[in-house]
Tab-separated table of C-alpha atoms in Angstrom:
chain	number	residue	atom	x	y	z
T	1	MET	CA	144.725	212.789	66.171
T	2	PRO	CA	146.021	216.232	64.753
T	3	ASP	CA	146.909	215.556	60.768
T	4	ASP	CA	150.898	215.421	62.345
T	5	LEU	CA	150.053	211.626	63.291
T	6	SER	CA	149.289	208.991	60.084
T	7	SER	CA	146.467	206.817	60.625
T	8	ASP	CA	149.020	204.026	60.773
T	9	PHE	CA	150.742	205.205	63.377
T	10	PHE	CA	147.972	205.011	66.167
T	11	VAL	CA	146.931	201.649	64.695
T	12	ALA	CA	143.862	200.474	66.751
T	13	PRO	CA	145.115	197.049	68.239
T	14	ALA	CA	141.779	195.312	67.638
T	15	GLU	CA	142.709	195.535	63.721
T	16	ARG	CA	146.130	194.606	63.888
T	17	ASP	CA	148.614	191.838	65.658
T	18	PRO	CA	149.915	193.206	68.535
T	19	LEU	CA	153.609	192.117	68.435
T	20	ARG	CA	153.858	192.967	65.062
T	21	ALA	CA	152.228	196.769	65.684
T	22	ALA	CA	154.636	197.002	68.362
T	23	GLN	CA	157.601	196.121	66.227
T	24	GLU	CA	156.530	198.330	63.059
T	25	THR	CA	155.984	201.362	65.757
T	26	MET	CA	159.501	200.557	66.996
T	27	ARG	CA	160.892	200.909	63.387
T	28	LYS	CA	159.662	204.638	62.803
T	29	ALA	CA	160.779	207.654	63.569
T	30	LEU	CA	158.755	209.064	65.962
T	31	PRO	CA	157.114	212.466	65.466
T	32	LYS	CA	157.990	215.150	67.190
T	33	ARG	CA	155.756	216.972	70.027
T	34	PHE	CA	153.929	219.963	67.995
T	35	TYR	CA	151.558	221.299	70.889
T	36	LYS	CA	152.396	222.804	74.242
T	37	ASP	CA	149.039	222.840	76.296
T	38	VAL	CA	146.995	219.971	77.079
T	39	SER	CA	143.328	220.625	78.252
T	40	VAL	CA	139.918	218.802	78.313
T	41	ALA	CA	136.903	220.468	77.221
T	42	PRO	CA	133.197	219.187	77.414
T	43	ARG	CA	131.949	219.356	73.644
T	44	ASP	CA	128.390	218.371	71.908
T	45	GLY	CA	127.497	216.030	75.501
T	46	ALA	CA	131.066	214.635	75.587
T	47	PHE	CA	134.562	215.818	76.492
T	48	ALA	CA	136.950	216.319	74.118
T	49	ILE	CA	140.958	216.691	74.242
T	50	LEU	CA	142.367	219.596	73.620
T	51	LEU	CA	145.983	220.220	72.092
T	52	ASP	CA	146.562	223.798	71.711
T	53	GLY	CA	143.396	224.805	72.168
T	54	ARG	CA	142.876	222.524	68.979
T	55	PRO	CA	140.278	219.566	69.070
T	56	MET	CA	141.361	215.975	68.512
T	57	ARG	CA	140.428	213.573	66.049
T	58	THR	CA	141.100	209.749	65.982
T	59	PRO	CA	143.350	207.990	63.028
T	60	ALA	CA	140.403	207.738	61.055
T	61	GLY	CA	139.237	211.122	61.740
T	62	ASN	CA	136.356	210.420	63.398
T	63	ALA	CA	135.472	212.920	66.626
T	64	PHE	CA	137.776	211.975	70.080
T	65	ALA	CA	135.057	212.453	71.730
T	66	LEU	CA	135.257	210.578	75.478
T	67	PRO	CA	132.352	210.104	77.439
T	68	THR	CA	133.677	210.571	81.176
T	69	GLN	CA	135.689	213.432	82.577
T	70	ALA	CA	137.608	210.876	84.087
T	71	VAL	CA	139.188	209.135	80.837
T	72	ALA	CA	139.387	212.242	79.353
T	73	ASP	CA	141.628	213.386	82.165
T	74	LEU	CA	143.390	209.545	81.457
T	75	VAL	CA	144.062	210.516	77.744
T	76	ALA	CA	145.023	214.321	78.985
T	77	ALA	CA	147.749	213.241	81.176
T	78	GLU	CA	149.366	210.512	78.533
T	79	TRP	CA	149.683	213.598	75.973
T	80	ARG	CA	151.092	216.205	78.708
T	81	ALA	CA	153.544	213.184	79.520
T	82	GLN	CA	155.411	212.952	76.494
T	83	GLY	CA	158.369	214.993	75.517
T	84	GLU	CA	160.138	215.927	72.595
T	85	THR	CA	158.461	213.451	70.276
T	86	ILE	CA	155.192	210.991	70.874
T	87	ASP	CA	155.979	207.967	71.631
T	88	PRO	CA	152.358	205.866	71.306
T	89	ALA	CA	153.782	202.693	73.259
T	90	THR	CA	153.756	205.689	76.470
T	91	MET	CA	149.871	206.207	75.294
T	92	PRO	CA	148.305	202.981	75.581
T	93	VAL	CA	144.470	204.407	77.123
T	94	THR	CA	145.098	206.606	73.897
T	95	ARG	CA	145.447	203.680	71.784
T	96	LEU	CA	142.675	201.699	73.578
T	97	VAL	CA	140.369	204.955	72.449
T	98	ASN	CA	141.068	204.635	69.258
T	99	SER	CA	140.909	201.292	69.052
T	100	GLY	CA	137.243	201.515	70.130
T	101	LEU	CA	136.344	204.686	67.973
T	102	ASP	CA	137.733	203.307	65.320
T	103	GLY	CA	137.571	199.713	64.826
T	104	VAL	CA	135.517	198.536	67.789
T	105	ALA	CA	132.349	200.902	66.737
T	106	ARG	CA	131.894	199.593	63.845
T	107	ASP	CA	131.183	195.879	64.307
T	108	PRO	CA	130.770	195.808	67.956
T	109	ALA	CA	128.446	192.546	67.853
T	110	GLY	CA	131.854	190.637	65.935
T	111	VAL	CA	134.244	192.123	68.754
T	112	ALA	CA	131.578	190.554	71.817
T	113	ALA	CA	131.203	187.122	69.716
T	114	ASP	CA	134.935	186.950	69.748
T	115	ILE	CA	134.829	187.696	73.807
T	116	VAL	CA	132.507	185.127	73.677
T	117	LYS	CA	134.506	182.487	71.852
T	118	TYR	CA	137.273	183.117	74.705
T	119	SER	CA	134.793	181.466	76.943
T	120	GLY	CA	134.327	178.239	75.109
T	121	SER	CA	138.185	177.288	76.085
T	122	ASP	CA	138.682	179.939	78.261
T	123	LEU	CA	142.612	179.246	79.899
T	124	VAL	CA	140.716	178.608	83.462
T	125	CYS	CA	138.976	175.323	82.570
T	126	TYR	CA	142.252	174.035	81.281
T	127	ARG	CA	144.080	172.048	84.419
T	128	ALA	CA	147.392	170.623	85.052
T	129	GLY	CA	147.092	166.558	86.380
T	130	GLU	CA	150.492	166.983	88.033
T	131	PRO	CA	152.456	168.184	90.245
T	132	ASP	CA	150.745	168.801	92.890
T	133	SER	CA	151.911	172.512	93.336
T	134	LEU	CA	150.872	173.181	89.961
T	135	VAL	CA	147.438	172.193	90.717
T	136	ALA	CA	146.856	173.653	93.956
T	137	ALA	CA	148.560	176.943	92.146
T	138	GLN	CA	146.028	176.610	89.235
T	139	SER	CA	142.936	175.806	92.020
T	140	ALA	CA	143.702	179.034	93.658
T	141	SER	CA	144.056	181.597	91.253
T	142	TRP	CA	141.354	179.812	88.753
T	143	ASP	CA	138.155	178.616	90.521
T	144	PRO	CA	137.239	181.803	91.874
T	145	ALA	CA	136.529	182.350	88.167
T	146	LEU	CA	134.682	179.447	87.720
T	147	SER	CA	132.815	180.597	91.270
T	148	PHE	CA	131.878	184.292	89.988
T	149	ALA	CA	130.561	182.710	86.227
T	150	ARG	CA	128.153	180.014	88.653
T	151	GLU	CA	127.284	182.676	90.954
T	152	LYS	CA	127.128	185.920	89.203
T	153	LEU	CA	125.989	184.559	85.568
T	154	GLY	CA	124.649	181.187	86.630
T	155	ALA	CA	127.183	179.712	84.162
T	156	ARG	CA	128.658	176.126	85.096
T	157	PHE	CA	132.441	176.097	82.859
T	158	VAL	CA	133.551	172.106	82.619
T	159	LEU	CA	137.468	170.963	83.599
T	160	ALA	CA	139.619	169.033	81.396
T	161	GLU	CA	142.971	168.067	82.127
T	162	GLY	CA	145.583	169.023	79.946
T	163	VAL	CA	145.289	170.572	76.248
T	164	MET	CA	143.100	168.262	75.192
T	165	PHE	CA	139.887	170.557	73.571
T	166	VAL	CA	136.238	170.165	75.895
T	167	ASP	CA	133.468	171.297	74.158
T	168	GLN	CA	131.277	173.859	77.068
T	169	PRO	CA	127.723	173.695	77.533
T	170	THR	CA	125.873	175.841	75.310
T	171	GLU	CA	123.930	177.126	78.598
T	172	ALA	CA	127.395	178.525	80.010
T	173	THR	CA	128.438	180.371	77.191
T	174	SER	CA	125.637	181.567	76.102
T	175	ALA	CA	124.913	183.222	80.262
T	176	PHE	CA	128.495	184.507	79.448
T	177	ALA	CA	126.880	186.210	76.053
T	178	ARG	CA	124.303	187.533	77.682
T	179	ALA	CA	126.601	189.149	80.256
T	180	VAL	CA	128.676	190.474	77.762
T	181	ALA	CA	126.043	191.522	75.472
T	182	PRO	CA	125.231	195.066	77.346
T	183	TYR	CA	129.180	196.126	76.787
T	184	GLU	CA	127.937	196.781	73.289
T	185	ALA	CA	126.538	199.640	74.149
T	186	SER	CA	129.527	200.878	74.665
T	187	PRO	CA	132.670	200.622	71.934
T	188	LEU	CA	135.471	202.025	74.671
T	189	LYS	CA	133.912	199.544	77.148
T	190	LEU	CA	133.843	196.882	74.799
T	191	ALA	CA	137.507	197.553	73.203
T	192	ALA	CA	138.862	197.516	76.759
T	193	LEU	CA	136.825	194.096	77.647
T	194	HIS	CA	138.343	192.854	74.883
T	195	SER	CA	142.196	193.853	75.440
T	196	LEU	CA	141.772	192.115	78.851
T	197	THR	CA	140.497	188.960	77.251
T	198	THR	CA	143.379	188.777	75.130
T	199	LEU	CA	146.026	189.332	77.553
T	200	THR	CA	145.370	187.527	79.911
T	201	GLY	CA	143.878	184.173	77.424
T	202	SER	CA	140.655	184.432	80.123
T	203	ALA	CA	137.413	186.271	79.071
T	204	LEU	CA	136.262	184.851	82.717
T	205	LEU	CA	139.509	186.949	84.226
T	206	ALA	CA	138.780	189.760	81.713
T	207	LEU	CA	134.781	189.898	82.651
T	208	MET	CA	135.970	189.487	86.560
T	209	VAL	CA	138.108	192.648	86.551
T	210	ALA	CA	135.745	194.647	84.134
T	211	GLU	CA	133.201	194.026	86.631
T	212	GLY	CA	135.391	195.130	89.766
T	213	ALA	CA	135.096	191.647	90.889
T	214	ARG	CA	139.269	190.749	90.884
T	215	GLU	CA	141.655	193.434	90.524
T	216	ALA	CA	143.953	193.933	87.345
T	217	GLU	CA	147.014	192.617	89.279
T	218	GLU	CA	144.811	189.508	90.846
T	219	ALA	CA	144.018	188.768	87.111
T	220	TRP	CA	147.338	189.144	85.627
T	221	ALA	CA	149.108	186.798	87.941
T	222	ALA	CA	146.029	184.597	87.482
T	223	ALA	CA	146.895	184.238	84.107
T	224	HIS	CA	150.350	183.885	84.124
T	225	VAL	CA	150.130	180.522	87.128
T	226	ASP	CA	151.972	177.950	84.460
T	227	GLU	CA	154.850	180.420	83.455
T	228	ASP	CA	155.358	180.986	87.254
T	229	HIS	CA	155.572	177.726	87.980
T	230	GLN	CA	157.891	176.974	84.805
T	231	MET	CA	159.992	179.669	86.226
T	232	ARG	CA	160.613	178.384	89.832
T	233	LEU	CA	161.290	175.257	88.695
T	234	TRP	CA	163.859	176.522	85.930
T	235	GLY	CA	165.092	179.884	87.128
T	236	ALA	CA	163.638	183.135	85.867
T	237	ASP	CA	163.075	183.923	81.931
T	238	HIS	CA	164.053	187.843	82.074
T	239	GLU	CA	163.278	188.276	78.351
T	240	ALA	CA	159.830	186.892	79.175
T	241	LEU	CA	159.288	188.736	81.957
T	242	ALA	CA	160.394	191.868	80.332
T	243	LYS	CA	157.526	191.660	77.777
T	244	ARG	CA	154.945	190.279	79.789
T	245	ALA	CA	155.461	193.647	81.746
T	246	ALA	CA	155.193	195.317	78.517
T	247	ARG	CA	151.753	193.494	78.279
T	248	PHE	CA	151.025	194.643	81.922
T	249	THR	CA	151.038	197.940	80.997
T	250	ASP	CA	148.026	197.712	78.720
T	251	MET	CA	146.720	195.207	81.134
T	252	LYS	CA	146.606	198.246	83.419
T	253	ALA	CA	145.461	200.938	80.988
T	254	ALA	CA	142.180	198.587	79.856
T	255	ALA	CA	141.453	198.243	83.528
T	256	GLU	CA	142.300	202.017	84.429
T	257	LEU	CA	139.683	202.822	81.524
T	258	MET	CA	137.152	200.647	82.540
T	259	ILE	CA	137.226	202.139	86.029
T	260	ALA	CA	137.477	205.348	84.629
T	261	LEU	CA	134.008	204.416	82.581
T	262	ARG	CA	131.649	203.442	85.118
């Protein structure tokens, strides 16, 4: 990242509370756009983003080295789309890449362990006992994740009714951990998987998206089955929907980054 942008402006989402980060970013004056041209260039076996011919660096000063042309194109498009100012809120892929290169790369095992921890209390394992309409909606949206875990990972997760915590079998979480382990080799993939997990509250839905077994839109809808059911009963909560739409921007960015890394 050029020196014009302070290291606390493009803060890695994995390193601080995302809601607070968004609020703090909104309070800061957006920096002026200081470049005209954005280009992508091969460099040292990777791809660099050039702003007026100068290579970008991360907020921590690391090389902004991207492993594929597709990822570089995603980032470059965000920088080209900036107007008179530079707004990180409109650059979710850039923020996620910074998170991967500056944060996740320092402790991939810890990030992977956090994802696995989610699987121990995964959203899709906690079911309603009533009403029948919600039970059916949860089953339709969440059972495919359990089938994916069973058939693709060899992991059999157990269900609970209500919100009382249930211990998942060690064999299940261990199988899930083995599926996540290869992601540690790529800080960007791991950052994307972590983002998908925290945004949906489900490590199983996140891994399905990462593995191409479910579209991001489908996983996002599955993550909000309960909320949508409440809105059908009591009416739409427009403030909640606006916040959800903002989060979905990050969800799509994580999914697009994962695809670009394949």
